[in-house]
PDB file of C-alpha atoms in Angstrom:
ATOM      1  CA  MET H  52       0.000   0.000   0.000  1.00 81.00           C
ATOM      2  CA  PHE H  53       2.719   2.469   0.939  1.00 84.00           C
ATOM      3  CA  GLY H  54       4.668   1.575  -2.195  1.00 84.00           C
ATOM      4  CA  LEU H  55       1.880   3.276  -4.145  1.00 94.00           C
ATOM      5  CA  LEU H  56       3.005   6.576  -2.613  1.00 93.00           C
ATOM      6  CA  ASN H  57       6.155   6.393  -4.744  1.00 92.00           C
ATOM      7  CA  LEU H  58       4.161   5.606  -7.881  1.00 95.00           C
ATOM      8  CA  GLY H  59       1.704   8.413  -7.128  1.00 95.00           C
ATOM      9  CA  SER H  60       4.578  10.781  -6.501  1.00 96.00           C
ATOM     10  CA  LEU H  61       6.147   9.891  -9.848  1.00 95.00           C
ATOM     11  CA  ILE H  62       2.877  10.334 -11.761  1.00 97.00           C
ATOM     12  CA  LEU H  63       2.090  13.654 -10.075  1.00 97.00           C
ATOM     13  CA  GLY H  64       5.639  14.853 -10.711  1.00 96.00           C
ATOM     14  CA  LEU H  65       5.259  14.099 -14.412  1.00 97.00           C
ATOM     15  CA  ILE H  66       1.905  15.904 -14.434  1.00 97.00           C
ATOM     16  CA  ALA H  67       3.544  18.891 -12.756  1.00 97.00           C
ATOM     17  CA  TRP H  68       6.040  19.088 -15.629  1.00 97.00           C
ATOM     18  CA  MET H  69       3.662  18.259 -18.474  1.00 96.00           C
ATOM     19  CA  LEU H  70       1.026  20.902 -17.763  1.00 95.00           C
ATOM     20  CA  PRO H  71       3.308  23.932 -18.291  1.00 94.00           C
ATOM     21  CA  VAL H  72       4.742  22.284 -21.409  1.00 94.00           C
ATOM     22  CA  VAL H  73       1.204  21.792 -22.750  1.00 91.00           C
ATOM     23  CA  ASN H  74       0.471  25.407 -21.848  1.00 88.00           C
ATOM     24  CA  LEU H  75       3.483  26.591 -23.826  1.00 88.00           C
ATOM     25  CA  MET H  76       2.622  24.376 -26.792  1.00 88.00           C
ATOM     26  CA  ARG H  77      -0.926  25.808 -26.921  1.00 82.00           C
ATOM     27  CA  TYR H  78       0.380  29.354 -26.755  1.00 76.00           C
ATOM     28  CA  LYS H  79      -0.279  30.303 -30.384  1.00 74.00           C
ATOM     29  CA  LYS H  80      -3.157  27.955 -31.172  1.00 72.00           C
ATOM     30  CA  TYR H  81      -5.978  28.400 -28.693  1.00 65.00           C
ATOM     31  CA  SER H  82      -7.553  30.944 -26.406  1.00 64.00           C
ATOM     32  CA  HIS H  83      -5.556  31.831 -23.352  1.00 66.00           C
ATOM     33  CA  ARG H  84      -8.175  31.700 -20.626  1.00 74.00           C
ATOM     34  CA  ASN H  85      -7.044  28.481 -18.919  1.00 80.00           C
ATOM     35  CA  TRP H  86      -3.326  29.091 -18.528  1.00 84.00           C
ATOM     36  CA  VAL H  87      -3.664  30.172 -14.886  1.00 89.00           C
ATOM     37  CA  ALA H  88      -5.645  27.050 -14.017  1.00 91.00           C
ATOM     38  CA  PHE H  89      -3.006  24.842 -15.674  1.00 91.00           C
ATOM     39  CA  SER H  90      -0.266  26.562 -13.670  1.00 93.00           C
ATOM     40  CA  ILE H  91      -2.159  26.179 -10.391  1.00 95.00           C
ATOM     41  CA  VAL H  92      -2.799  22.487 -11.058  1.00 96.00           C
ATOM     42  CA  SER H  93       0.873  22.033 -11.983  1.00 97.00           C
ATOM     43  CA  ILE H  94       2.123  23.589  -8.753  1.00 97.00           C
ATOM     44  CA  SER H  95      -0.468  21.638  -6.763  1.00 97.00           C
ATOM     45  CA  ALA H  96       0.625  18.359  -8.370  1.00 97.00           C
ATOM     46  CA  CYS H  97       4.223  19.172  -7.447  1.00 97.00           C
ATOM     47  CA  ALA H  98       3.235  19.897  -3.842  1.00 97.00           C
ATOM     48  CA  ILE H  99       1.205  16.695  -3.519  1.00 97.00           C
ATOM     49  CA  SER H 100       4.058  14.708  -5.073  1.00 97.00           C
ATOM     50  CA  LEU H 101       6.497  16.072  -2.484  1.00 97.00           C
ATOM     51  CA  CYS H 102       3.954  15.403   0.256  1.00 97.00           C
ATOM     52  CA  PHE H 103       3.709  11.765  -0.846  1.00 96.00           C
ATOM     53  CA  GLN H 104       7.483  11.457  -0.473  1.00 96.00           C
ATOM     54  CA  ILE H 105       7.313  12.911   3.034  1.00 96.00           C
ATOM     55  CA  PHE H 106       4.570  10.423   3.942  1.00 95.00           C
ATOM     56  CA  TYR H 107       6.636   7.546   2.548  1.00 95.00           C
ATOM     57  CA  ASN H 108       9.705   8.602   4.534  1.00 94.00           C
ATOM     58  CA  TYR H 109       7.525   8.876   7.639  1.00 94.00           C
ATOM     59  CA  HIS H 110       6.287   5.342   6.978  1.00 94.00           C
ATOM     60  CA  LEU H 111       9.887   4.096   6.800  1.00 93.00           C
ATOM     61  CA  VAL H 112      10.670   5.808  10.105  1.00 95.00           C
ATOM     62  CA  LYS H 113       7.513   4.408  11.716  1.00 95.00           C
ATOM     63  CA  ILE H 114       8.360   0.828  10.750  1.00 94.00           C
ATOM     64  CA  ALA H 115      12.022   1.436  11.679  1.00 93.00           C
ATOM     65  CA  ASP H 116      13.405   0.449   8.269  1.00 90.00           C
ATOM     66  CA  TRP H 117      16.562   2.467   8.800  1.00 94.00           C
ATOM     67  CA  SER H 118      18.566   0.815   6.037  1.00 95.00           C
ATOM     68  CA  ALA H 119      15.924   1.684   3.414  1.00 92.00           C
ATOM     69  CA  LEU H 120      15.694   5.197   4.752  1.00 92.00           C
ATOM     70  CA  MET H 121      19.465   5.701   4.687  1.00 94.00           C
ATOM     71  CA  ASP H 122      19.750   4.186   1.197  1.00 94.00           C
ATOM     72  CA  THR H 123      17.048   6.383  -0.347  1.00 92.00           C
ATOM     73  CA  ALA H 124      17.275   9.666   1.586  1.00 93.00           C
ATOM     74  CA  GLY H 125      19.956  11.248  -0.601  1.00 94.00           C
ATOM     75  CA  ALA H 126      18.301  10.350  -3.896  1.00 94.00           C
ATOM     76  CA  THR H 127      14.895  11.414  -2.607  1.00 94.00           C
ATOM     77  CA  ALA H 128      16.201  14.810  -1.544  1.00 95.00           C
ATOM     78  CA  LEU H 129      17.950  15.328  -4.889  1.00 96.00           C
ATOM     79  CA  VAL H 130      14.935  14.307  -6.980  1.00 96.00           C
ATOM     80  CA  ALA H 131      12.577  16.389  -4.831  1.00 96.00           C
ATOM     81  CA  GLY H 132      14.773  19.439  -5.327  1.00 96.00           C
ATOM     82  CA  VAL H 133      14.945  18.887  -9.093  1.00 97.00           C
ATOM     83  CA  LEU H 134      11.161  18.424  -9.263  1.00 97.00           C
ATOM     84  CA  LEU H 135      10.538  21.641  -7.367  1.00 97.00           C
ATOM     85  CA  ILE H 136      13.067  23.751  -9.297  1.00 97.00           C
ATOM     86  CA  VAL H 137      11.992  22.529 -12.750  1.00 97.00           C
ATOM     87  CA  THR H 138       8.303  23.016 -11.895  1.00 97.00           C
ATOM     88  CA  ILE H 139       8.949  26.569 -10.721  1.00 97.00           C
ATOM     89  CA  ILE H 140      11.031  27.374 -13.813  1.00 97.00           C
ATOM     90  CA  LEU H 141       8.457  25.951 -16.235  1.00 96.00           C
ATOM     91  CA  ASN H 142       5.615  27.822 -14.567  1.00 96.00           C
ATOM     92  CA  ALA H 143       7.671  31.039 -14.464  1.00 96.00           C
ATOM     93  CA  ILE H 144       8.330  30.742 -18.199  1.00 94.00           C
ATOM     94  CA  THR H 145       4.602  30.218 -18.765  1.00 92.00           C
ATOM     95  CA  LEU H 146       3.817  33.261 -16.636  1.00 92.00           C
ATOM     96  CA  ILE H 147       6.288  35.428 -18.543  1.00 92.00           C
ATOM     97  CA  VAL H 148       5.087  34.265 -21.955  1.00 89.00           C
ATOM     98  CA  TYR H 149       1.409  34.765 -21.211  1.00 84.00           C
ATOM     99  CA  HIS H 150       1.940  37.999 -19.311  1.00 80.00           C
ATOM    100  CA  CYS H 151       3.814  39.495 -22.255  1.00 75.00           C
ATOM    101  CA  ARG H 152       1.000  38.406 -24.561  1.00 68.00           C
ATOM    102  CA  THR H 153      -1.754  39.960 -22.455  1.00 64.00           C
ATOM    103  CA  THR H 154       0.043  43.299 -22.019  1.00 65.00           C
ATOM    104  CA  LYS H 155       0.313  43.858 -25.778  1.00 60.00           C
TER     105      LYS H 155
END
C-alpha cells in the first residue's frame, strides 16, 4: 500500500512538468483563458508529489526500516529538489510568456 506513494509521486511529478509544457505548446493555437488554471494544477501536483514522499519517509521511520531510509534519503532529496526547481522554472516561463502576450 505504501509503495503506491512512490508511484503516485512519480505520476504527479510528471503531471507537474507536463502541464506547463502543454500550456506553452498551446500558446499560439488556442484561447488563453485556462493558462492560470493549468499553472495552479501544476504547482499543486508538485506539492502533492512532495507530500507523498514525506509520507513515505515517515512510513519508513515508523516501521524502523533504517537501512531503506538511509539508502534512499539522498536520492529522494535530490529528486525532490529537481522536481521543485523545474516546476517553478516551467511555470515562471509560462507566466512570462502569457503575461507578455496579455500586455500587448
